[in-house]
Coordinates of C-alpha atoms in Angstrom, one line a residue:
M1 CA 19.2 -116.6 25.9
A2 CA 22.3 -117.5 28.1
S3 CA 23.5 -119.6 25.5
N4 CA 24.8 -119.8 21.5
P5 CA 22.0 -121.6 20.1
K6 CA 23.1 -123.4 16.9
K7 CA 19.7 -123.7 15.6
V8 CA 16.8 -121.8 15.1
I9 CA 14.7 -121.6 18.5
T10 CA 10.8 -120.8 18.3
V11 CA 9.1 -120.1 21.5
K12 CA 5.5 -117.9 22.4
V13 CA 5.5 -115.4 25.3
K14 CA 2.9 -112.7 26.8
A15 CA 4.7 -110.2 26.1
F16 CA 3.5 -106.4 24.5
I17 CA 5.4 -103.9 22.8
V18 CA 7.6 -100.9 24.9
T19 CA 8.5 -99.2 21.9
L20 CA 8.9 -98.9 18.5
T21 CA 12.6 -99.0 17.5
G22 CA 12.5 -97.9 13.8
D23 CA 9.5 -96.2 11.3
L24 CA 7.4 -99.0 9.3
S25 CA 9.5 -99.1 6.0
S26 CA 9.4 -101.3 3.2
S27 CA 11.7 -102.7 1.3
S28 CA 11.7 -105.7 -1.2
G29 CA 8.1 -105.4 -1.2
K30 CA 8.1 -106.2 2.6
W31 CA 7.3 -104.3 5.6
N32 CA 9.9 -104.0 8.4
I33 CA 9.5 -102.3 12.0
A34 CA 11.5 -103.2 14.6
A35 CA 10.3 -103.1 18.7
K36 CA 11.5 -104.0 22.1
I37 CA 8.6 -106.6 23.5
S38 CA 8.9 -107.1 27.5
D39 CA 7.2 -110.1 29.7
G40 CA 7.6 -107.3 32.4
T41 CA 11.2 -110.0 32.8
A42 CA 13.4 -108.9 30.4
Y43 CA 13.1 -107.2 27.7
L44 CA 13.7 -108.0 23.5
D45 CA 14.8 -105.9 20.3
V46 CA 12.4 -107.8 17.3
D47 CA 11.9 -107.4 14.4
F48 CA 7.8 -107.9 12.8
V49 CA 7.4 -110.5 10.2
D50 CA 5.4 -109.1 6.8
E51 CA 2.3 -110.7 7.5
I52 CA 1.7 -109.3 10.7
L53 CA 2.0 -106.1 9.4
I54 CA 0.2 -106.7 6.1
S55 CA -2.9 -108.0 9.2
L56 CA -2.6 -104.8 10.8
I57 CA -2.2 -102.5 7.8
G58 CA -4.6 -104.8 6.5
F59 CA -2.8 -104.0 2.5
S60 CA 0.7 -105.3 1.9
V61 CA 3.4 -103.1 0.0
P62 CA 2.8 -104.4 -4.0
E63 CA -1.1 -103.0 -2.9
M64 CA 0.1 -100.3 -1.4
K65 CA 2.0 -99.0 -4.2
K66 CA -0.9 -99.4 -6.4
L67 CA -3.1 -97.6 -3.9
K68 CA -1.2 -94.6 -4.2
K69 CA -2.4 -93.8 -7.3
E70 CA -5.9 -93.6 -6.4
P71 CA -6.4 -90.6 -4.7
V72 CA -9.3 -91.9 -2.8
Q73 CA -8.3 -95.8 -2.1
Y74 CA -5.2 -94.5 -0.8
Q75 CA -6.7 -92.5 2.1
K76 CA -7.9 -96.1 2.8
F77 CA -4.3 -96.9 3.1
L78 CA -4.0 -94.3 5.0
E79 CA -6.3 -95.2 7.5
G80 CA -4.7 -98.6 7.6
L81 CA -1.8 -97.4 9.0
Q82 CA -3.2 -95.3 11.2
K83 CA -4.8 -98.2 12.8
C84 CA -1.7 -100.2 12.5
Q85 CA -0.2 -97.7 14.8
R86 CA -3.2 -98.2 17.5
D87 CA -3.3 -101.5 17.3
L88 CA 0.7 -102.0 18.3
I89 CA 0.5 -99.2 21.0
D90 CA -1.6 -101.1 22.3
L91 CA -0.3 -105.0 22.0
C92 CA -0.4 -107.0 24.7
C93 CA -0.7 -110.9 23.4
L94 CA 1.1 -114.4 22.7
M95 CA 3.4 -114.4 20.4
T96 CA 5.3 -116.6 18.4
I97 CA 8.9 -115.7 18.6
S98 CA 11.5 -116.9 16.3
F99 CA 15.5 -116.6 17.7
N100 CA 17.4 -117.3 14.7
P101 CA 21.8 -117.4 15.1
S102 CA 22.3 -116.5 11.5
L103 CA 19.8 -113.3 12.3
T104 CA 20.4 -110.3 14.2
K105 CA 17.6 -109.6 15.8
A106 CA 14.5 -111.8 17.2
M107 CA 11.5 -112.1 14.8
V108 CA 7.7 -112.6 15.6
V109 CA 5.9 -114.9 13.7
A110 CA 2.7 -114.7 14.9
L111 CA 0.4 -113.1 17.1
E112 CA -2.5 -115.1 19.1
D113 CA -4.8 -113.7 21.4
V114 CA -5.2 -115.1 25.0
N115 CA -8.0 -116.6 25.7
V116 CA -9.9 -119.6 28.3
E117 CA -7.7 -122.7 26.9
H118 CA -4.8 -120.8 27.2
L119 CA -6.3 -120.0 31.0
E120 CA -6.7 -123.9 31.9
N121 CA -3.6 -125.4 30.2
L122 CA -2.0 -122.5 32.6
K123 CA -4.1 -123.8 35.4
K124 CA -2.9 -127.7 34.1
R125 CA 0.3 -127.0 34.3
L126 CA 0.5 -125.2 37.9
N127 CA -1.3 -128.2 39.4
K128 CA 1.0 -131.4 38.5

């Protein structure tokens, strides 16, 4: 972004993950992962909010800590991690991105598959 925003700006773009720039980790009871995303015209370093990672992994950090104590259940967590990795590699969707001037990176706050309604809305905008 060319200007220095004073307030939080939220945009929605169709993007994909170019590379994960950090390992999946947890701190303060939340999942963290950093990535470089692209819409095909530019690149952006982002972090993903905990809710997205929970939905991809299938478990929150507190749930994972409980699962560690039970080997059979912990296997489900490991499978969730593998699924998350596959999903991130293949991720190409509409991403809602929040730019907060007080943070160093933009945050991906929501993921949404592209559907027919989105395509129709784009066609309407082009035909105006």
